[in-house]
Amino acid sequence: MDNKAIANIFYETAELMKVAAEDGFRIRSYERAAEALEGWPQQVSEIYQDEKALLAIPGIGKGMAGNIRELMTGGKLAVHEEMLKKFHPSMLQLLKISGLGPKTIALIWDAFKVCDVDGVAKLASEGKLRTLPRLSEKSEQKILKAIESYRQLTGRFLLGIADEIAGKMTEFLAELPGVDKVTPAGSLRRGRETVGDLDMLVTGKCCESEPQRNKVIERILSFPGILEVIAKGENKVSFKLRSGMQVDVRLLLPESFGAALQYFTGSKNHNVQLRQRALKQGYTLNEYGLARVEDNKRVAGKTEEEIYKKLGLKFIPPELREDCGEIQAAAEDKLPDLITQADLQGDVHMHTVETDGKNTIEEMAEAARARGYQYMAITDHSKNLAFANGLDDPRAEAHVKKIRAASKQMEGITILAGIEVDILADGELDLSDSVLEQMDIVIASVHSHFNQEPAQMTDRLLRVIANPNTSLIGHPTGRQLLRREGFGFDYDKVFTAAAKAGVAMEHNAYPERLDLRDQHLRMAKAKGVKFVVNTDAHHTSHLEKIRYGVLQLRRAWLTKDDVLNTLPLAEFAKIMRRGRPVLAKMS
Ligand code: DGT
Ligand code: CA
Ligand code: CA
Ligand code: ZN
């Protein structure tokens, strides 16, 4: 059992306790322990017998240490089981639906003894929920909508998780003789924020004869973590991993690899459009190649490039293949010159041990320098985020001094002094102006009061944009993928105001966030907004997750010019200060 799995059980226990209206202090202790474990760099499975080592994790007291040992030795937690017995495991799904908080669920349970998704959907559509206190016809509609989006999301996985599995599988198969390429296709290759199933393609000499293919399939089926084999054919094998993810692997001949890669990368709608174009030009297109209709002669198929070229199109990067105008743009040579990771000069949202990060300023700086960045920023939390040990005014000032001193010591990279300051319920920022003015960069983020009405949230954000200290808005919709939908606000108004004021929008590359999402990025760009892409790293190992962020920027058709942290330090620092004198030493 890894840290993540333990954290999940603690989260679930806390959520169920909320429905049962247990003591708030006790609930919070489970949540704190779960948060701590999620970010802890060392696996507790390695240290759980050492009480001292467990207690050294912030948020883990004697009770939680006991719970961890119980889980590690028996695989179960008595409190968790007890809670599940009380309600029914289906309650856990209900808790995952945004807009259905533990209090509402408790109300429904008390009145109807219903605690599953289908049951609640039925009650809502029959108009029975509005008979409960505090619930109206409008709340019924909201709940139904939330259930619908929940149903669309279940069974999907975070891009980051799918990508890790694809990486492991590639490594695992690359060892086989005769394997030329192992490549992910499908939604993963297009960089979608969540992935339904993983599509892997294998090609090389190893796919040329049946005995060779059988060897490859045998090897694939020895991949660690396979729960069940779903289908096994001559060129294809599908299986389910223990995590629930389905993987389809296809074995392909080198001469049609490009056609297969194109076909299985999708999206389905992009392929439909492309096939129609091919037909109009007298070709058929399928996963084996592009062929002339008149004599069935193959004219392309070995590479994707030659297929697009034959159809009179510039090469369309996978991230754009969503049937959003990319085919026409490619025909007119109007595809954007998409941003790449190499364009980035810095990552400017990072936490340290001063709040809830796991590394020091220096460790983060060394890791950022190793990635070749010219600059970076330390942006720890402010006091409103009490569980993260957020900074008050004096601590924030002292931290700025520490960051400036570290930057002076450090060669080859400039460390900007920043803060991720909480946006309070009314749109005020959580620290004094006199302290914020000392920062090179101020990321203003919503971390509380997510449930405000869109109109109120809009006013809240407009106030932040009007504040001359704000450099950018952090993870602007607050969404957590597969867990919580983002809060709504008037996008037109907020993006227009931000563009006018020169306040940037963040794209937060943390795999659970990827916020702003692709459509919102495109919408904001149309209003003239500029962006900053950040990892929000809480550990040195998080810096590499920037690639998931860059994929989303590309999906939104963004270029280098749209993204401020592609600029050299002096220009970037000036924009973050919104016209006031730059404080950081430019070196
Ligand atoms: P996912 O798995 O839900 O995240 O999304 P995809 O795009 O990976 O979809 P998937 O796994 O069903 O299929 C992978 C690609 O294969 C898809 O993007 C296009 C192609 N494909 C699969 N089935 C069909 C089909 O019935 N018609 C067409 N035109 N293309 C298909
Ligand atoms: Ca797929
Ligand atoms: Ca598939
Ligand atoms: Zn944040």
XYZ file of C-alpha atoms and ligand atoms in Angstrom:
621
model
C 0.000 0.000 0.000
C 1.539 3.309 -1.040
C 1.093 6.757 0.492
C -1.546 7.705 -2.004
C -3.654 4.639 -1.170
C -3.418 5.319 2.560
C -4.268 8.976 2.006
C -7.351 7.900 0.041
C -8.605 5.750 2.880
C -8.086 8.637 5.316
C -9.938 11.022 2.993
C -12.801 8.584 2.643
C -12.984 8.104 6.391
C -13.114 11.875 6.905
C -15.826 12.331 4.293
C -17.963 9.553 5.741
C -17.509 11.007 9.217
C -18.848 14.299 7.919
C -22.025 12.588 6.768
C -22.276 10.937 10.168
C -21.768 14.404 11.746
C -18.843 13.248 13.828
C -16.604 15.597 15.759
C -15.024 18.202 13.444
C -11.666 18.037 15.144
C -11.447 14.322 14.585
C -12.450 14.695 10.934
C -9.802 17.352 10.388
C -7.116 15.077 11.822
C -7.848 12.492 9.123
C -7.755 15.134 6.416
C -4.507 16.599 7.666
C -2.903 13.181 7.770
C -4.106 12.457 4.225
C -2.760 15.774 2.907
C 0.577 15.172 4.619
C 0.913 11.668 3.176
C 0.074 12.791 -0.350
C 3.005 15.149 -0.392
C 5.468 13.111 1.652
C 8.448 12.102 -0.487
C 9.224 8.877 1.358
C 6.941 5.830 1.245
C 5.577 5.065 4.704
C 5.590 1.387 3.771
C 9.341 1.596 4.298
C 9.223 3.263 7.695
C 5.954 2.310 9.351
C 7.578 0.148 11.997
C 9.592 3.116 13.197
C 7.192 5.185 15.324
C 9.586 8.119 15.457
C 9.903 8.347 11.684
C 6.109 8.316 11.354
C 5.680 11.044 13.967
C 8.211 13.163 12.109
C 5.663 13.605 9.298
C 3.764 16.811 10.006
C 0.088 16.057 10.550
C 0.766 12.517 11.837
C 0.213 12.122 15.577
C 0.160 8.982 17.706
C -3.379 8.052 16.656
C -2.671 8.381 12.947
C 0.613 6.509 13.298
C -1.434 3.676 14.805
C -3.864 3.840 11.885
C -1.025 3.638 9.395
C 0.400 0.566 11.113
C -3.049 -1.025 11.158
C -3.367 -0.463 7.406
C 0.141 -1.649 6.628
C -0.198 -4.863 8.609
C -3.846 -5.828 7.906
C -4.682 -3.850 4.757
C -7.809 -2.492 6.482
C -8.763 0.262 8.901
C -11.444 -0.536 11.491
C -12.937 3.006 11.580
C -13.143 3.069 7.810
C -14.873 -0.339 7.713
C -17.253 0.749 10.451
C -18.245 3.851 8.499
C -18.746 1.824 5.333
C -20.976 -0.614 7.202
C -23.015 2.248 8.561
C -23.842 3.616 5.139
C -22.914 1.299 2.250
C -19.861 1.609 0.000
C -21.983 3.410 -2.629
C -21.912 6.443 -0.325
C -18.307 7.021 -1.406
C -19.411 7.646 -4.985
C -22.075 10.052 -3.815
C -19.440 12.034 -1.957
C -17.445 12.484 -5.137
C -20.248 14.440 -6.793
C -19.553 18.131 -6.627
C -22.426 20.147 -5.233
C -23.509 17.278 -3.015
C -21.809 18.035 0.279
C -21.841 15.745 3.319
C -24.602 17.847 4.937
C -26.970 17.423 2.004
C -26.133 13.735 1.790
C -26.875 13.356 5.486
C -30.255 15.059 4.975
C -31.115 12.731 2.117
C -30.011 9.698 4.087
C -32.074 10.658 7.110
C -35.194 11.260 5.070
C -35.043 8.513 2.439
C -32.312 6.096 3.540
C -30.834 6.468 0.062
C -27.078 6.687 -0.363
C -26.234 5.799 -3.964
C -25.903 7.878 -7.119
C -28.782 6.298 -9.047
C -31.060 6.567 -6.028
C -30.365 10.268 -5.552
C -30.774 10.939 -9.287
C -34.172 9.275 -9.095
C -35.244 11.319 -6.074
C -34.155 14.519 -7.804
C -35.939 13.788 -11.064
C -39.117 12.853 -9.185
C -39.026 16.205 -7.395
C -38.674 14.605 -3.963
C -35.501 16.378 -2.883
C -37.207 19.766 -2.813
C -39.324 18.566 0.103
C -36.206 18.642 2.270
C -35.176 21.746 4.218
C -32.834 24.092 2.320
C -33.324 22.238 -0.983
C -35.286 23.791 -3.833
C -36.248 22.875 -7.374
C -33.126 24.737 -8.455
C -30.905 22.610 -6.216
C -32.480 19.492 -7.706
C -31.501 20.677 -11.186
C -27.982 21.431 -9.982
C -27.642 17.990 -8.425
C -28.862 16.300 -11.604
C -26.336 18.230 -13.662
C -23.539 17.322 -11.266
C -24.527 13.647 -11.435
C -24.457 13.798 -15.226
C -20.928 15.190 -15.332
C -19.867 12.683 -12.672
C -21.126 9.858 -14.883
C -19.111 11.184 -17.790
C -15.965 11.304 -15.711
C -16.026 7.958 -13.929
C -13.719 5.424 -15.361
C -11.298 8.098 -16.545
C -7.749 8.640 -15.305
C -5.479 11.632 -14.927
C -3.211 12.347 -17.876
C -0.198 12.110 -15.550
C -1.146 8.594 -14.386
C -1.771 7.290 -17.908
C 1.487 8.828 -19.056
C 3.440 7.091 -16.287
C 1.963 3.712 -17.209
C 2.716 4.308 -20.899
C 6.306 5.189 -19.985
C 6.725 2.001 -17.944
C 5.221 -0.112 -20.686
C 7.479 1.450 -23.315
C 10.519 0.637 -21.221
C 9.234 -2.864 -20.539
C 8.761 -3.677 -24.232
C 11.803 -1.860 -25.580
C 13.974 -4.665 -24.222
C 12.486 -7.184 -26.655
C 14.555 -7.948 -29.755
C 13.030 -6.608 -32.977
C 11.017 -3.863 -31.302
C 11.500 -0.645 -33.196
C 8.923 1.691 -31.660
C 6.509 1.628 -28.744
C 4.228 4.665 -28.847
C 1.116 5.794 -27.047
C -1.754 6.901 -29.290
C -5.344 7.929 -28.441
C -6.243 10.670 -25.991
C -2.888 10.362 -24.205
C -0.983 11.354 -27.332
C -3.375 14.245 -27.862
C -2.584 15.366 -24.322
C -6.144 15.292 -23.045
C -6.431 16.121 -19.353
C -8.023 12.770 -18.598
C -7.684 9.461 -20.405
C -10.349 6.770 -20.744
C -8.193 3.892 -21.865
C -4.601 3.663 -22.915
C -3.859 2.865 -26.574
C -0.338 1.595 -27.213
C 1.198 0.805 -30.587
C 4.172 -1.487 -31.151
C 6.048 -1.869 -34.412
C 9.240 -3.360 -35.762
C 10.518 -6.655 -37.140
C 8.962 -8.302 -34.068
C 5.521 -7.819 -35.636
C 6.269 -9.458 -38.988
C 5.428 -13.120 -38.405
C 3.003 -14.940 -36.191
C 5.558 -16.662 -33.946
C 7.304 -13.322 -33.428
C 4.043 -11.588 -32.604
C 3.155 -14.342 -30.144
C 6.393 -13.697 -28.327
C 5.589 -10.002 -28.065
C 2.095 -10.740 -26.778
C 3.495 -13.138 -24.233
C 5.835 -10.440 -22.995
C 3.020 -7.848 -22.879
C 0.935 -10.187 -20.751
C 3.730 -10.415 -18.207
C 3.521 -6.670 -17.600
C 3.260 -6.161 -13.823
C -0.178 -5.282 -12.420
C -2.440 -6.990 -14.936
C -5.758 -7.928 -13.352
C -7.524 -9.593 -16.282
C -7.094 -10.125 -20.005
C -10.082 -8.759 -21.910
C -9.254 -9.780 -25.477
C -6.396 -11.494 -27.245
C -6.050 -11.622 -30.998
C -3.348 -11.986 -33.594
C -2.314 -8.305 -33.589
C -4.021 -6.979 -30.542
C -4.294 -7.579 -26.831
C -6.440 -5.744 -24.300
C -6.216 -6.022 -20.548
C -7.220 -4.302 -17.357
C -4.688 -3.182 -14.780
C -5.313 -3.420 -11.056
C -5.854 0.339 -11.002
C -8.892 -0.236 -13.260
C -7.255 1.221 -16.335
C -7.783 -0.619 -19.603
C -4.854 -0.890 -22.002
C -5.172 -1.794 -25.698
C -1.902 -2.772 -27.361
C -1.693 -3.190 -31.135
C 1.113 -4.823 -33.102
C 1.752 -3.174 -36.459
C 3.769 -3.678 -39.595
C 6.309 -0.914 -40.188
C 4.921 -0.017 -43.641
C 1.527 0.938 -42.222
C 2.700 2.297 -38.898
C 2.041 5.946 -39.820
C -1.502 5.193 -40.933
C -2.211 3.245 -37.743
C -0.677 5.956 -35.559
C -2.824 8.533 -37.315
C -5.962 6.408 -37.005
C -5.552 5.410 -33.362
C -4.464 8.852 -32.237
C -7.866 10.196 -33.208
C -9.791 12.053 -32.232
C -12.639 10.227 -33.824
C -14.103 13.503 -35.107
C -10.791 14.612 -36.567
C -10.547 11.279 -38.387
C -14.060 11.588 -39.772
C -13.205 15.002 -41.240
C -9.907 13.758 -42.599
C -11.512 10.749 -44.283
C -14.083 13.006 -45.928
C -11.306 15.187 -47.301
C -9.528 12.097 -48.601
C -12.673 10.872 -50.364
C -13.189 14.253 -52.031
C -9.671 13.962 -53.396
C -10.212 10.428 -54.666
C -8.551 8.504 -51.817
C -9.626 6.136 -49.095
C -8.011 6.454 -45.677
C -7.973 3.775 -43.012
C -5.604 2.360 -40.396
C -3.602 0.567 -43.122
C -2.898 3.555 -45.332
C -4.020 6.095 -47.860
C -4.984 4.539 -51.213
C -6.328 5.755 -54.559
C -9.998 4.873 -55.072
C -9.596 4.126 -58.802
C -7.007 1.346 -58.557
C -6.660 0.827 -54.771
C -2.948 1.712 -55.011
C -1.406 2.736 -51.689
C 0.175 6.178 -51.827
C 1.061 6.767 -48.160
C 1.075 4.958 -44.803
C 4.573 4.589 -43.443
C 4.529 7.941 -41.651
C 1.833 10.353 -40.526
C 3.652 13.199 -42.230
C 3.279 11.709 -45.698
C -0.435 11.130 -45.180
C -1.124 14.755 -44.257
C 1.131 15.921 -47.054
C -0.611 13.824 -49.701
C -3.908 15.335 -48.576
C -2.537 18.837 -49.141
C -2.191 19.611 -45.444
C 0.553 20.888 -43.189
C 1.367 18.363 -40.462
C -1.201 18.695 -37.670
C 0.259 18.203 -34.179
C -1.722 15.574 -32.194
C -2.781 18.130 -29.568
C -4.813 19.979 -32.208
C -6.663 16.963 -33.597
C -10.010 17.687 -31.978
C -11.993 18.880 -34.995
C -11.753 22.492 -33.891
C -10.830 24.020 -37.232
C -7.382 22.444 -37.464
C -7.912 20.810 -40.855
C -8.929 24.041 -42.515
C -6.054 25.884 -40.833
C -3.626 23.215 -42.072
C -5.015 23.518 -45.609
C -4.482 27.284 -45.549
C -1.074 27.046 -43.867
C -2.457 28.929 -40.870
C -1.630 26.492 -38.065
C -0.146 28.239 -35.034
C 3.521 27.823 -34.208
C 2.767 26.036 -30.920
C 4.717 26.725 -27.752
C 7.226 24.037 -26.693
C 8.832 23.189 -23.375
C 12.130 24.517 -24.680
C 10.618 28.008 -24.983
C 10.195 28.292 -21.214
C 12.732 30.400 -19.314
C 11.349 29.855 -15.835
C 8.817 28.218 -13.505
C 7.425 30.735 -11.057
C 5.084 28.930 -8.652
C 6.878 26.801 -6.058
C 6.514 26.014 -2.368
C 9.187 25.232 0.206
C 9.457 23.768 3.699
C 8.610 27.252 4.981
C 4.954 26.295 4.284
C 3.772 22.983 2.826
C 6.603 22.193 0.401
C 9.072 19.381 1.002
C 12.333 21.037 -0.080
C 14.309 24.152 0.794
C 14.711 27.271 -1.340
C 18.167 26.110 -2.379
C 17.044 22.605 -3.277
C 14.224 23.952 -5.429
C 16.629 26.396 -7.093
C 19.146 23.689 -7.890
C 16.444 21.528 -9.432
C 15.172 24.471 -11.502
C 18.677 25.328 -12.645
C 19.260 21.717 -13.649
C 16.292 22.065 -16.001
C 18.055 24.960 -17.687
C 15.797 27.740 -16.418
C 17.070 31.310 -16.311
C 14.784 32.239 -13.408
C 12.226 30.824 -10.994
C 10.119 32.080 -8.113
C 9.445 30.857 -4.616
C 5.790 31.514 -3.854
C 4.807 30.037 -0.495
C 1.305 30.219 0.965
C -0.206 33.001 3.065
C -1.732 32.683 6.539
C -5.332 32.026 5.504
C -4.140 28.553 4.492
C -3.517 27.620 8.099
C -3.117 23.880 7.557
C -0.293 24.626 5.112
C 1.396 26.779 7.765
C 0.883 29.876 5.582
C 2.912 33.043 6.177
C 1.670 36.125 8.032
C 3.125 39.589 7.315
C 6.317 39.320 9.420
C 7.110 35.784 8.241
C 6.473 36.762 4.625
C 8.882 39.707 4.931
C 11.545 37.531 6.524
C 11.029 34.929 3.794
C 11.592 37.534 1.064
C 14.945 38.380 2.673
C 15.886 34.708 2.763
C 14.961 34.260 -0.877
C 16.972 37.315 -1.935
C 19.981 36.047 0.017
C 19.683 32.614 -1.605
C 19.422 34.203 -5.040
C 22.610 36.156 -4.415
C 24.448 32.952 -3.423
C 23.172 30.982 -6.346
C 24.906 31.084 -9.693
C 23.265 30.476 -13.009
C 19.681 31.185 -11.962
C 17.765 34.102 -10.445
C 15.298 33.315 -7.686
C 12.410 35.744 -7.664
C 10.768 36.485 -4.316
C 7.063 35.836 -4.499
C 3.997 34.723 -2.646
C 0.900 32.703 -3.410
C -1.487 34.901 -1.491
C -5.001 33.755 -0.658
C -7.933 35.625 -2.118
C -10.304 36.123 0.812
C -14.066 35.715 0.456
C -14.592 39.386 -0.464
C -11.697 39.669 -2.937
C -9.236 41.228 -0.493
C -5.749 39.694 -0.444
C -4.550 37.935 2.695
C -1.419 40.082 3.384
C -0.812 43.831 3.815
C -0.138 45.974 0.762
C 3.174 47.070 2.285
C 4.326 43.427 2.310
C 2.961 42.528 -1.115
C 4.756 45.552 -2.583
C 8.087 43.943 -1.678
C 7.417 40.931 -3.881
C 8.690 40.373 -7.406
C 5.626 38.308 -8.150
C 2.234 37.972 -6.487
C 0.104 34.961 -7.392
C -3.405 35.471 -6.060
C -5.334 32.221 -5.574
C -8.715 31.103 -4.309
C -8.302 28.364 -1.685
C -11.563 28.798 0.230
C -15.238 29.756 -0.244
C -15.467 27.814 -3.500
C -19.229 27.692 -3.318
C -19.991 31.337 -3.937
C -22.551 32.115 -6.629
C -20.932 32.904 -9.995
C -21.898 36.592 -9.727
C -20.210 36.915 -6.348
C -17.159 35.002 -7.568
C -16.932 37.347 -10.550
C -16.909 40.418 -8.294
C -14.357 38.730 -6.069
C -11.986 38.130 -9.002
C -12.556 41.585 -10.498
C -11.470 43.060 -7.182
C -8.274 41.018 -7.248
C -7.558 42.170 -10.793
C -8.065 45.792 -9.736
C -5.483 45.361 -6.969
C -2.183 46.783 -8.295
C -0.177 44.148 -6.411
C -1.637 41.188 -8.290
C 0.682 39.781 -10.976
C -1.396 36.760 -11.890
C -4.334 34.656 -10.805
C -3.320 31.154 -9.684
C -5.276 28.073 -10.856
C -8.171 30.378 -11.813
C -11.156 28.000 -11.590
C -10.013 25.948 -8.600
C -10.988 22.676 -10.235
C -9.545 19.334 -9.140
C -9.763 16.824 -11.910
C -12.049 13.851 -11.254
C -12.816 15.321 -7.841
C -14.229 18.788 -7.978
C -15.519 20.920 -10.810
C -14.157 24.427 -11.037
C -16.216 27.290 -9.687
C -18.089 29.304 -12.251
C -17.644 32.995 -12.926
C -18.337 35.365 -15.785
C -15.411 34.400 -18.006
C -15.975 37.225 -20.469
C -15.921 39.881 -17.790
C -12.981 38.480 -15.834
C -10.770 37.752 -18.859
C -11.529 41.135 -20.414
C -10.671 42.925 -17.170
C -7.468 40.913 -16.741
C -6.331 41.685 -20.280
C -7.009 45.381 -19.776
C -5.238 45.547 -16.405
C -2.250 43.458 -17.486
C -2.924 40.709 -14.959
C -1.923 37.295 -16.296
C -3.800 34.021 -15.879
C -1.916 30.991 -14.652
C -2.024 27.610 -16.285
C -1.282 25.377 -13.336
C 0.404 22.191 -14.585
C -0.228 20.146 -11.427
C -1.784 16.963 -12.904
C -4.833 17.203 -10.616
C -5.477 20.783 -11.741
C -4.471 21.647 -15.331
C -6.277 24.932 -14.706
C -7.203 26.985 -16.812
C -8.373 24.177 -19.011
C -7.861 24.188 -22.803
C -11.190 25.789 -23.799
C -10.842 28.493 -21.167
C -7.302 29.235 -22.312
C -8.540 29.697 -25.838
C -11.399 31.875 -24.647
C -9.043 34.023 -22.549
C -6.594 34.401 -25.413
C -9.401 35.721 -27.595
C -9.901 38.454 -24.989
C -6.199 39.350 -25.088
C -5.082 37.639 -21.879
C -1.451 36.562 -21.376
C -0.508 33.408 -19.491
C 2.106 32.008 -17.144
C 2.538 28.215 -16.988
C 3.712 26.848 -13.628
C 4.080 23.532 -11.852
C 3.013 24.678 -8.357
C 5.789 22.310 -7.245
C 5.778 21.150 -3.641
C 8.802 18.913 -4.254
C 11.775 19.036 -6.624
C 10.391 16.026 -8.478
C 7.282 18.022 -9.459
C 9.170 20.365 -11.769
C 9.030 17.896 -14.642
C 5.224 17.984 -14.605
C 5.496 21.215 -16.583
C 5.145 19.061 -19.703
C 1.511 18.287 -18.910
C 0.905 22.022 -18.678
C 2.615 22.697 -21.993
C 0.421 20.035 -23.609
C -2.696 21.914 -22.466
C -1.322 25.212 -23.794
C -0.737 23.531 -27.130
C -4.250 22.085 -27.109
C -5.427 25.687 -26.731
C -3.438 26.710 -29.835
C -1.120 28.958 -27.783
C 2.228 30.182 -29.091
C 5.338 31.469 -27.386
C 3.977 35.027 -27.584
C 0.998 34.154 -25.407
C 3.097 32.871 -22.525
C 5.016 35.343 -20.392
C 7.504 32.964 -18.810
C 9.099 32.463 -22.208
C 10.449 36.022 -21.899
C 13.936 36.883 -20.693
C 14.149 37.719 -16.974
C 14.198 41.519 -17.182
C 11.089 41.732 -19.334
C 9.256 39.087 -17.351
C 10.036 40.727 -14.003
C 8.800 44.071 -15.269
C 5.443 42.685 -16.313
C 5.003 40.875 -13.003
C 5.574 44.204 -11.208
C 2.955 45.827 -13.422
C 5.015 48.849 -14.274
C 6.497 49.560 -10.846
C 10.279 49.472 -10.427
C 11.739 45.961 -10.486
C 13.260 44.916 -7.156
C 15.100 41.716 -8.052
C 18.732 41.972 -9.107
C 19.005 41.219 -12.816
C 21.957 38.933 -13.340
P -10.425 7.966 -24.449
O -9.829 6.608 -24.477
O -11.874 7.975 -24.108
O -9.679 8.905 -23.555
O -10.348 8.607 -25.915
P -9.595 8.076 -27.216
O -9.601 9.189 -28.202
O -8.274 7.486 -26.855
O -10.594 6.991 -27.784
P -10.466 5.418 -27.988
O -9.535 4.774 -27.040
O -11.871 4.910 -27.991
O -9.928 5.268 -29.472
C -8.639 5.666 -29.823
C -8.641 6.265 -31.183
O -8.955 5.269 -32.169
C -9.701 7.329 -31.379
O -9.254 8.588 -30.944
C -9.962 7.242 -32.867
C -9.762 5.784 -33.181
N -11.041 5.070 -33.190
C -11.415 4.118 -32.337
N -12.625 3.644 -32.648
C -13.026 4.325 -33.702
C -14.211 4.297 -34.503
O -15.145 3.543 -34.278
N -14.262 5.161 -35.539
C -13.238 6.014 -35.799
N -13.334 6.835 -36.824
N -12.147 6.057 -35.085
C -12.019 5.228 -34.054
Ca -8.019 5.694 -25.452
Ca -8.904 2.313 -26.822
Zn -2.685 27.162 -4.780
